[in-house]
Tab-separated table of C-alpha atoms in Angstrom:
chain	number	residue	atom	x	y	z
A	29	MET	CA	99.693	14.420	-69.957
A	30	ALA	CA	101.056	10.946	-70.862
A	31	GLY	CA	104.691	11.190	-69.803
A	32	THR	CA	106.884	14.256	-69.222
A	33	VAL	CA	109.563	15.442	-71.624
A	34	SER	CA	111.894	18.334	-71.232
A	35	SER	CA	112.762	18.566	-74.904
A	36	LEU	CA	111.197	17.073	-78.004
A	37	GLY	CA	112.597	17.030	-81.496
A	38	ILE	CA	115.920	15.614	-82.621
A	39	GLY	CA	118.239	17.485	-80.324
A	40	SER	CA	116.720	20.781	-81.383
A	41	SER	CA	115.056	21.613	-78.048
A	42	VAL	CA	112.478	23.448	-80.123
A	43	LEU	CA	109.374	21.506	-78.989
A	44	THR	CA	109.423	21.354	-75.190
A	45	ALA	CA	106.899	20.412	-72.513
A	46	ASP	CA	106.336	24.100	-71.858
A	47	VAL	CA	105.490	24.692	-75.516
A	48	ILE	CA	103.026	21.780	-75.532
A	49	ASP	CA	101.373	23.113	-72.354
A	50	LYS	CA	100.996	26.527	-73.983
A	51	LEU	CA	99.512	24.977	-77.123
A	52	LYS	CA	97.102	22.949	-75.027
A	53	ALA	CA	96.111	26.017	-72.947
A	54	ASN	CA	95.419	27.912	-76.157
A	55	ASP	CA	93.229	25.118	-77.523
A	56	THR	CA	91.445	24.855	-74.138
A	57	ALA	CA	90.683	28.565	-74.253
A	58	ASN	CA	89.274	28.188	-77.753
A	59	MET	CA	87.372	24.906	-77.241
A	60	ILE	CA	86.560	24.431	-73.557
A	61	THR	CA	86.298	27.911	-72.019
A	62	PRO	CA	83.398	29.047	-74.277
A	63	ILE	CA	81.458	25.959	-73.184
A	64	ASP	CA	82.246	26.691	-69.516
A	65	ASN	CA	80.989	30.234	-69.986
A	66	LYS	CA	77.738	28.929	-71.453
A	67	ILE	CA	77.330	26.479	-68.549
A	68	THR	CA	77.870	29.344	-66.088
A	69	THR	CA	75.264	31.427	-67.919
A	70	GLN	CA	72.775	28.567	-67.789
A	71	ALA	CA	73.397	28.206	-64.048
A	72	GLN	CA	72.668	31.914	-63.628
A	73	LYS	CA	69.505	31.575	-65.704
A	74	LYS	CA	68.411	28.598	-63.623
A	75	SER	CA	68.822	30.633	-60.406
A	76	ALA	CA	66.949	33.547	-61.977
A	77	LEU	CA	64.128	31.250	-63.094
A	78	ASP	CA	63.863	29.778	-59.589
A	79	LEU	CA	63.587	33.277	-58.120
A	80	LEU	CA	61.058	34.320	-60.742
A	81	SER	CA	58.964	31.195	-60.113
A	82	SER	CA	58.928	31.957	-56.380
A	83	LEU	CA	57.861	35.575	-56.913
A	84	LEU	CA	55.147	34.569	-59.375
A	85	SER	CA	53.850	31.966	-56.910
A	86	SER	CA	53.676	34.560	-54.131
A	87	PHE	CA	51.853	36.981	-56.396
A	88	LYS	CA	49.488	34.211	-57.469
A	89	ALA	CA	48.735	33.351	-53.826
A	90	ASN	CA	47.600	36.950	-53.249
A	91	ALA	CA	45.475	36.948	-56.400
A	92	SER	CA	43.972	33.579	-55.473
A	93	THR	CA	42.956	34.834	-52.025
A	94	LEU	CA	41.341	37.938	-53.495
A	95	SER	CA	39.458	35.831	-56.033
A	96	ASP	CA	38.047	33.521	-53.320
A	97	ASP	CA	34.579	34.617	-52.234
A	98	THR	CA	35.183	33.304	-48.703
A	99	LEU	CA	37.432	36.317	-48.083
A	100	TYR	CA	34.402	38.579	-48.468
A	101	GLN	CA	32.331	36.451	-46.102
A	102	LYS	CA	34.591	37.063	-43.105
A	103	ARG	CA	32.953	38.912	-40.235
A	104	SER	CA	34.090	41.331	-37.524
A	105	VAL	CA	32.364	41.589	-34.136
A	106	THR	CA	32.211	44.730	-31.997
A	107	GLY	CA	30.879	45.049	-28.461
A	108	ASN	CA	32.593	42.108	-26.756
A	109	ASN	CA	33.422	42.706	-23.095
A	110	ASP	CA	34.292	40.831	-19.893
A	111	ALA	CA	30.703	39.623	-19.448
A	112	VAL	CA	29.700	38.696	-23.015
A	113	SER	CA	31.793	37.429	-25.932
A	114	VAL	CA	30.305	36.845	-29.391
A	115	THR	CA	31.842	35.109	-32.409
A	116	ALA	CA	30.440	35.050	-35.949
A	117	LEU	CA	31.148	32.500	-38.669
A	118	ALA	CA	31.957	33.548	-42.212
A	119	GLY	CA	28.823	34.361	-44.161
A	120	SER	CA	26.656	35.037	-41.116
A	121	ALA	CA	24.168	37.867	-41.495
A	122	ILE	CA	25.386	41.413	-40.951
A	123	GLN	CA	23.358	42.585	-37.963
A	124	SER	CA	23.283	44.142	-34.509
A	125	PHE	CA	21.591	43.069	-31.270
A	126	SER	CA	21.702	43.624	-27.531
A	127	VAL	CA	22.469	41.148	-24.732
A	128	SER	CA	21.622	42.062	-21.133
A	129	ASN	CA	20.756	40.692	-17.695
A	130	THR	CA	23.097	37.736	-18.075
A	131	VAL	CA	22.855	34.892	-15.543
A	132	MET	CA	25.460	32.168	-15.862
A	133	ALA	CA	24.503	28.503	-16.071
A	134	LYS	CA	26.000	26.464	-13.217
A	135	LYS	CA	27.134	22.930	-12.534
A	136	SER	CA	25.991	20.747	-9.648
A	137	VAL	CA	28.586	20.364	-6.865
A	138	LEU	CA	28.174	17.983	-3.883
A	139	GLU	CA	30.550	17.615	-0.948
A	140	SER	CA	30.587	14.674	1.459
A	141	GLY	CA	31.239	14.813	5.169
A	142	SER	CA	34.785	14.562	6.454
A	143	PHE	CA	36.878	11.367	6.464
A	144	SER	CA	40.135	10.958	8.375
A	145	SER	CA	42.093	9.862	5.297
A	146	GLU	CA	41.766	8.785	1.663
A	147	THR	CA	42.025	5.165	2.756
A	148	ALA	CA	39.295	5.398	5.400
A	149	THR	CA	36.437	2.981	4.677
A	150	VAL	CA	33.067	4.306	3.588
A	151	SER	CA	30.889	1.533	5.055
A	152	SER	CA	30.721	-1.136	7.702
A	153	GLY	CA	29.110	-3.598	5.308
A	154	SER	CA	27.998	-4.167	1.713
A	155	GLY	CA	25.494	-2.342	-0.454
A	156	THR	CA	24.993	-0.167	-3.509
A	157	LEU	CA	25.327	3.601	-3.868
A	158	SER	CA	23.028	5.004	-6.568
A	159	LEU	CA	24.061	8.244	-8.300
A	160	SER	CA	21.478	10.061	-10.426
A	161	VAL	CA	22.173	12.903	-12.871
A	162	ASP	CA	20.584	14.188	-16.109
A	163	GLY	CA	17.942	11.452	-16.132
A	164	SER	CA	20.435	8.607	-15.748
A	165	SER	CA	21.252	6.464	-12.726
A	166	TYR	CA	24.541	4.704	-11.955
A	167	ASP	CA	24.973	1.930	-9.349
A	168	ILE	CA	28.282	1.717	-7.484
A	169	ASP	CA	28.713	-1.354	-5.293
A	170	TYR	CA	30.688	-1.141	-2.049
A	171	THR	CA	31.830	-3.450	0.763
A	172	SER	CA	33.245	-3.004	4.236
A	173	THR	CA	36.732	-2.701	2.729
A	174	THR	CA	35.861	0.010	0.181
A	175	SER	CA	37.931	3.131	0.891
A	176	LEU	CA	37.123	6.728	0.040
A	177	LEU	CA	39.711	6.518	-2.747
A	178	ASP	CA	38.146	3.295	-4.070
A	179	LEU	CA	34.725	4.934	-4.139
A	180	LYS	CA	36.031	7.945	-6.021
A	181	GLU	CA	37.594	5.745	-8.684
A	182	SER	CA	34.463	3.575	-9.000
A	183	ILE	CA	32.265	6.659	-9.529
A	184	ASN	CA	34.599	7.965	-12.241
A	185	THR	CA	34.571	4.567	-13.919
A	186	LYS	CA	30.788	4.150	-13.847
A	187	ALA	CA	29.549	7.737	-14.233
A	188	GLY	CA	32.631	9.509	-15.593
A	189	THR	CA	30.840	10.789	-18.691
A	190	LYS	CA	28.457	12.817	-16.526
A	191	VAL	CA	30.231	13.377	-13.207
A	192	MET	CA	33.756	14.015	-12.011
A	193	ALA	CA	34.640	12.654	-8.567
A	194	SER	CA	37.625	13.991	-6.639
A	195	ILE	CA	38.973	14.059	-3.066
A	196	LEU	CA	39.599	17.409	-1.405
A	197	GLN	CA	41.748	17.731	1.709
A	198	THR	CA	40.457	20.676	3.739
A	199	GLY	CA	42.634	20.251	6.807
A	200	ALA	CA	44.645	17.812	8.907
A	201	ASN	CA	42.836	14.460	8.775
A	202	GLU	CA	39.939	16.021	6.848
A	203	TYR	CA	39.177	14.547	3.442
A	204	HIS	CA	35.963	15.124	1.478
A	205	LEU	CA	34.542	13.417	-1.614
A	206	VAL	CA	33.528	16.119	-4.116
A	207	LEU	CA	31.186	15.367	-7.041
A	208	THR	CA	30.860	17.849	-9.903
A	209	SER	CA	28.599	17.517	-12.934
A	210	LYS	CA	30.424	17.659	-16.272
A	211	GLU	CA	27.786	19.960	-17.799
A	212	THR	CA	25.801	22.985	-16.682
A	213	GLY	CA	22.012	23.277	-16.622
A	214	ALA	CA	19.134	22.486	-14.295
A	215	SER	CA	18.991	18.854	-15.450
A	216	GLN	CA	22.537	18.236	-14.177
A	217	ASN	CA	21.775	18.197	-10.428
A	218	ILE	CA	23.416	15.191	-8.748
A	219	SER	CA	21.666	13.115	-6.108
A	220	LEU	CA	22.899	10.129	-4.069
A	221	SER	CA	20.948	7.329	-2.349
A	222	ASP	CA	21.888	4.142	-0.548
A	223	SER	CA	20.338	0.756	-1.261
A	224	VAL	CA	17.713	-0.693	1.069
A	225	GLY	CA	19.558	-1.995	4.090
A	226	GLY	CA	22.714	-0.262	2.929
A	227	THR	CA	25.437	0.623	5.416
A	228	LEU	CA	27.081	3.738	3.977
A	229	ASN	CA	28.656	6.028	6.558
A	230	ASN	CA	26.638	9.070	7.517
A	231	GLU	CA	29.229	11.241	5.702
A	232	LEU	CA	27.821	9.930	2.385
A	233	LYS	CA	24.142	10.157	3.273
A	234	THR	CA	21.860	13.116	2.726
A	235	TYR	CA	22.675	16.091	4.914
A	236	ASP	CA	20.110	17.031	7.558
A	237	VAL	CA	20.825	19.764	10.050
A	238	SER	CA	19.039	17.905	12.845
A	239	THR	CA	19.546	14.200	12.129
A	240	ASN	CA	22.735	14.048	9.991
A	241	PRO	CA	24.743	17.271	10.106
A	242	THR	CA	27.854	15.471	8.826
A	243	GLY	CA	26.263	14.261	5.546
A	244	VAL	CA	26.520	15.229	1.887
A	245	GLN	CA	25.808	18.899	1.202
A	246	SER	CA	24.971	20.684	-2.045
A	247	ILE	CA	27.675	23.310	-2.500
A	248	GLN	CA	26.225	24.544	-5.788
A	249	THR	CA	22.905	23.799	-7.430
A	250	ALA	CA	22.930	23.228	-11.200
A	251	SER	CA	20.939	25.875	-13.076
A	252	ASP	CA	20.242	27.150	-16.591
A	253	ALA	CA	21.694	30.286	-18.112
A	254	SER	CA	19.426	33.188	-18.912
A	255	PHE	CA	19.762	36.552	-20.612
A	256	LYS	CA	17.779	39.057	-22.602
A	257	TYR	CA	18.276	39.106	-26.367
A	258	ASN	CA	16.913	42.378	-27.738
A	259	GLY	CA	14.797	42.518	-24.590
A	260	ILE	CA	13.442	38.965	-24.926
A	261	THR	CA	14.337	36.544	-22.132
A	262	VAL	CA	16.208	33.461	-23.344
A	263	THR	CA	17.231	30.413	-21.277
A	264	ARG	CA	19.722	27.695	-22.186
A	265	ALA	CA	21.471	24.881	-20.322
A	266	SER	CA	24.906	26.117	-21.453
A	267	ASN	CA	26.798	29.387	-21.194
A	268	SER	CA	27.693	29.017	-24.880
A	269	VAL	CA	24.611	29.622	-27.018
A	270	ASP	CA	24.956	28.812	-30.730
A	271	ASP	CA	21.355	27.991	-31.674
A	272	LEU	CA	19.785	31.424	-31.302
A	273	VAL	CA	21.287	33.255	-34.305
A	274	VAL	CA	22.531	31.312	-37.354
A	275	GLY	CA	26.334	31.310	-37.494
A	276	VAL	CA	26.651	33.284	-34.237
A	277	THR	CA	27.791	32.017	-30.820
A	278	ILE	CA	27.002	34.032	-27.679
A	279	ASN	CA	29.280	33.207	-24.730
A	280	LEU	CA	28.178	34.289	-21.259
A	281	LEU	CA	31.186	35.066	-19.059
A	282	GLN	CA	29.779	36.891	-16.030
A	283	ASP	CA	26.486	37.448	-14.230
A	284	GLY	CA	24.776	40.808	-14.686
A	285	GLY	CA	26.453	41.630	-17.980
A	286	SER	CA	25.132	43.643	-20.900
A	287	THR	CA	26.419	44.847	-24.269
A	288	ASN	CA	25.440	45.930	-27.771
A	289	ILE	CA	26.867	43.632	-30.439
A	290	GLY	CA	27.585	44.622	-34.037
A	291	ILE	CA	28.448	42.066	-36.752
A	292	THR	CA	29.955	43.595	-39.889
A	293	GLN	CA	32.004	42.574	-42.903
A	294	ASN	CA	35.702	42.262	-42.093
A	295	THR	CA	37.044	44.878	-44.490
A	296	THR	CA	40.472	44.851	-42.829
A	297	ALA	CA	41.132	41.309	-44.065
A	298	ILE	CA	40.361	42.399	-47.634
A	299	SER	CA	42.407	45.602	-47.559
A	300	ASP	CA	45.360	43.717	-46.040
A	301	GLU	CA	45.290	41.260	-48.931
A	302	VAL	CA	45.196	44.106	-51.469
A	303	LYS	CA	48.190	45.691	-49.743
A	304	ASN	CA	50.050	42.373	-49.874
A	305	LEU	CA	49.190	42.069	-53.567
A	306	ALA	CA	50.700	45.494	-54.303
A	307	THR	CA	53.886	44.545	-52.456
A	308	SER	CA	54.184	41.234	-54.350
A	309	TYR	CA	53.547	42.969	-57.674
A	310	ASN	CA	56.261	45.584	-57.092
A	311	THR	CA	58.811	42.951	-56.039
A	312	LEU	CA	58.000	40.830	-59.087
A	313	VAL	CA	58.158	43.720	-61.576
A	314	LYS	CA	61.454	45.002	-60.103
A	315	GLN	CA	63.043	41.593	-60.685
A	316	LEU	CA	61.602	41.340	-64.193
A	317	ASP	CA	63.048	44.771	-65.034
A	318	ASP	CA	66.471	43.792	-63.673
A	319	MET	CA	66.479	40.450	-65.485
A	320	THR	CA	65.615	42.005	-68.872
A	321	LEU	CA	67.724	45.175	-68.434
A	322	SER	CA	69.638	46.404	-71.498
A	323	ASP	CA	71.852	49.348	-70.534
A	324	LEU	CA	74.826	48.953	-72.804
A	325	THR	CA	76.010	52.504	-72.094
A	326	ASN	CA	76.632	51.708	-68.438
A	327	GLY	CA	77.490	48.068	-69.062
A	328	LYS	CA	74.403	46.706	-67.288
A	329	VAL	CA	72.718	43.794	-69.005
A	330	GLY	CA	70.156	41.478	-67.434
A	331	ILE	CA	70.433	37.703	-67.617
A	332	PHE	CA	67.315	37.595	-69.853
A	333	ASN	CA	68.192	40.623	-71.952
A	334	GLY	CA	66.447	40.287	-75.311
A	335	ASP	CA	64.270	37.390	-74.105
A	336	ASN	CA	60.786	38.356	-75.286
A	337	THR	CA	59.185	35.458	-73.395
A	338	ILE	CA	60.299	36.880	-70.041
A	339	LYS	CA	59.450	40.441	-71.082
A	340	ALA	CA	55.931	39.319	-71.999
A	341	ILE	CA	55.250	38.280	-68.382
A	342	LYS	CA	55.422	41.871	-67.135
A	343	ARG	CA	53.502	43.123	-70.152
A	344	GLU	CA	50.607	40.680	-69.690
A	345	VAL	CA	50.367	41.073	-65.906
A	346	THR	CA	50.441	44.872	-66.070
A	347	LYS	CA	47.865	44.871	-68.863
A	348	MET	CA	45.450	42.897	-66.710
A	349	MET	CA	46.065	45.061	-63.634
A	350	THR	CA	45.210	48.211	-65.592
A	351	SER	CA	42.306	46.822	-67.615
A	352	ILE	CA	38.745	48.158	-67.564
A	353	ASN	CA	35.884	45.675	-67.647
A	354	GLU	CA	32.663	45.918	-69.646
A	355	ASN	CA	31.005	47.780	-66.767
A	356	GLY	CA	33.685	50.466	-66.787
A	357	GLN	CA	35.295	49.211	-63.568
A	358	SER	CA	39.039	49.289	-62.961
A	359	LEU	CA	41.323	48.709	-59.993
A	360	ALA	CA	42.235	52.396	-60.026
A	361	GLN	CA	38.703	53.168	-58.817
A	362	TYR	CA	39.459	51.130	-55.685
A	363	GLY	CA	42.686	52.900	-54.766
A	364	ILE	CA	44.949	50.445	-56.641
A	365	GLY	CA	47.019	52.328	-59.213
A	366	LEU	CA	50.378	52.519	-61.004
A	367	THR	CA	52.775	55.438	-60.897
A	368	GLU	CA	54.606	56.660	-64.025
A	369	ALA	CA	57.557	54.587	-62.866
A	370	GLY	CA	55.359	51.470	-62.893
A	371	VAL	CA	55.124	51.113	-59.103
A	372	MET	CA	51.809	49.845	-57.789
A	373	THR	CA	50.249	51.954	-55.032
A	374	PHE	CA	47.392	51.247	-52.648
A	375	THR	CA	45.387	54.092	-51.117
A	376	LYS	CA	43.452	52.560	-48.221
A	377	SER	CA	41.153	55.556	-47.725
A	378	GLU	CA	39.905	55.295	-51.326
A	379	PHE	CA	39.465	51.538	-50.951
A	380	ASP	CA	37.557	51.858	-47.665
A	381	ALA	CA	35.242	54.496	-49.117
A	382	LYS	CA	34.448	52.315	-52.136
A	383	MET	CA	33.989	49.249	-49.954
A	384	SER	CA	31.655	51.098	-47.615
A	385	ALA	CA	29.587	52.522	-50.475
A	386	ASP	CA	29.136	49.276	-52.413
A	387	PRO	CA	30.522	46.101	-50.805
A	388	THR	CA	28.526	43.846	-53.136
A	389	GLY	CA	29.856	45.630	-56.218
A	390	LEU	CA	33.421	45.375	-54.952
A	391	GLU	CA	33.063	41.654	-54.289
A	392	ALA	CA	31.585	41.101	-57.755
A	393	PHE	CA	34.424	43.009	-59.449
A	394	PHE	CA	37.175	41.398	-57.376
A	395	SER	CA	35.885	37.839	-56.975
A	396	GLY	CA	33.112	37.353	-59.543
A	397	SER	CA	29.331	37.165	-59.509
A	398	THR	CA	26.379	35.146	-60.779
A	399	SER	CA	23.522	36.915	-62.522
A	400	ALA	CA	19.835	36.263	-61.926
A	401	SER	CA	19.848	34.043	-65.027
A	402	GLY	CA	22.651	31.918	-63.546
A	403	GLU	CA	25.437	33.287	-65.748
A	404	TYR	CA	28.755	33.583	-63.910
A	405	THR	CA	31.170	36.459	-64.568
A	406	GLU	CA	34.727	36.001	-63.375
A	407	GLY	CA	36.262	38.767	-61.269
A	408	VAL	CA	39.463	40.630	-62.085
A	409	PHE	CA	41.501	38.617	-59.580
A	410	GLY	CA	40.058	35.350	-60.849
A	411	ASN	CA	41.312	36.265	-64.323
A	412	LEU	CA	44.680	37.316	-62.898
A	413	ASN	CA	44.920	34.048	-60.993
A	414	ALA	CA	44.260	32.094	-64.203
A	415	LEU	CA	46.988	34.042	-66.031
A	416	LEU	CA	49.496	33.405	-63.255
A	417	ASP	CA	48.547	29.728	-63.213
A	418	SER	CA	49.609	29.550	-66.862
A	419	TYR	CA	53.052	30.624	-65.639
A	420	THR	CA	53.392	28.655	-62.404
A	421	GLY	CA	51.339	25.509	-63.112
A	422	SER	CA	52.946	22.080	-63.426
A	423	SER	CA	52.983	22.419	-67.217
A	424	GLY	CA	53.192	26.215	-67.246
A	425	LEU	CA	55.730	28.589	-68.739
A	426	MET	CA	58.177	28.539	-65.808
A	427	SER	CA	58.260	24.758	-65.767
A	428	THR	CA	58.933	24.732	-69.521
A	429	LEU	CA	61.718	27.323	-69.255
A	430	THR	CA	63.318	25.566	-66.279
A	431	GLU	CA	63.280	22.208	-68.068
A	432	ALA	CA	64.754	23.793	-71.195
A	433	SER	CA	67.565	25.340	-69.132
A	434	LYS	CA	68.201	21.978	-67.468
A	435	ASN	CA	68.399	20.232	-70.856
A	436	GLU	CA	70.691	22.942	-72.242
A	437	THR	CA	73.023	22.563	-69.264
A	438	LYS	CA	73.148	18.793	-69.767
A	439	ALA	CA	73.866	19.216	-73.489
A	440	LEU	CA	76.679	21.678	-72.743
A	441	THR	CA	78.140	19.390	-70.085
A	442	ASP	CA	78.135	16.495	-72.554
A	443	GLU	CA	79.734	18.723	-75.191
A	444	LYS	CA	82.445	19.759	-72.721
A	445	THR	CA	83.127	16.123	-71.837
A	446	ARG	CA	83.556	15.218	-75.514
A	447	ALA	CA	85.747	18.259	-76.250
A	448	THR	CA	87.913	17.603	-73.189
A	449	ALA	CA	88.403	13.956	-74.181
A	450	LEU	CA	89.302	14.971	-77.750
A	451	LEU	CA	91.817	17.570	-76.543
A	452	THR	CA	93.407	15.166	-74.067
A	453	ALA	CA	93.752	12.462	-76.714
A	454	ARG	CA	95.274	14.946	-79.170
A	455	TYR	CA	98.016	16.096	-76.787
A	456	ASP	CA	98.665	12.630	-75.409
A	457	THR	CA	99.301	11.489	-79.006
A	458	MET	CA	101.469	14.541	-79.733
A	459	THR	CA	103.593	13.982	-76.634
A	460	ALA	CA	104.047	10.280	-77.356
A	461	ARG	CA	104.892	10.896	-81.028
A	462	PHE	CA	107.594	13.494	-80.396
A	463	ALA	CA	109.023	11.457	-77.518
A	464	MET	CA	109.491	8.625	-80.008
A	465	TYR	CA	111.137	10.972	-82.530
A	466	ASP	CA	113.480	12.204	-79.855
A	467	SER	CA	114.529	8.670	-78.901
A	468	ILE	CA	115.233	7.845	-82.564
């Protein structure tokens, strides 16, 4: 207020500051408070729209997953044990087979004779150590100053893609160079040879029980894996075999293993998604009912009471969930139904029985199918996903409603600013005018 007066009017004390404040409060209640109430309502609608958008998006995610044919291509594997482990890619053939008489593929492992330390020299002169593995040869030069540690590092630098060199301390003043092939298989055996006239210590030359008992020994010979697949002997260089059955990898874990493998459709993944869909639907519908509630008797009114646009969301979604297609199929036949109270239920036993009896028919109804003539028919969840996209898409219904609420809030805020300025100017003028009268 511009200035403070205790009494206005020519000595009458009729128009006082308290009276002006009361007049202004009355005008504020008539002009400003209704706008504030509308702004508060718009804020509540905005929060409700945000919640509704989130619930619709969650429901759409479930519908989208159930409409995606990759869900129906997932596979389960039975029969895995400590000796054999099998994995199957999505879409691999449903089948069964046996694996027996497993023999693990092995790496080549060489161990040198003993050196007194890592820094002990490996030669009295110069030369070249040749290392052969998997059809390739690697030359490692050495001199009289080359230590065991130097040799290890040179081997890893030159042949590191095929061989790993390390130093193993087996006791006091006992150090051994250990060479291990990177891969398994008979072709991975490692061999060492010195150049003509070379001076490598005996500890790095070929072991011979009579002439060089301190030389390099083969601790493990590289070998191929083998096993029987449905009784047929199979050999591979690796313990992981992925080229025998399309989309299937057989991993050998122990020697002497056997098992019977079954590859089936992963029905659990599908039923879990249907269960999630039912949960999302019930949460969404409960919120829609609360938001559009009209219980005047008990004084309960939803934020979107009387809003037919919001009411239509439940109506359209429920209509699609209870529809029957041209082949007479409905979700109720798959254990997905609605109670009288509108709650969606999922009976897994009914679903499993239907899935077991006709998995192809279920996939076609849920996800869609292509006829022999090439005509594609969308599944029920594909249609539901499209409907929900019309709500949650970037230019969908929820975006339109949210933008409208935002614009309405801005318009109300601008209206409040104008009304507040008008009211302030009015009472500033009134106060100044009667202050002047009082001074006269």
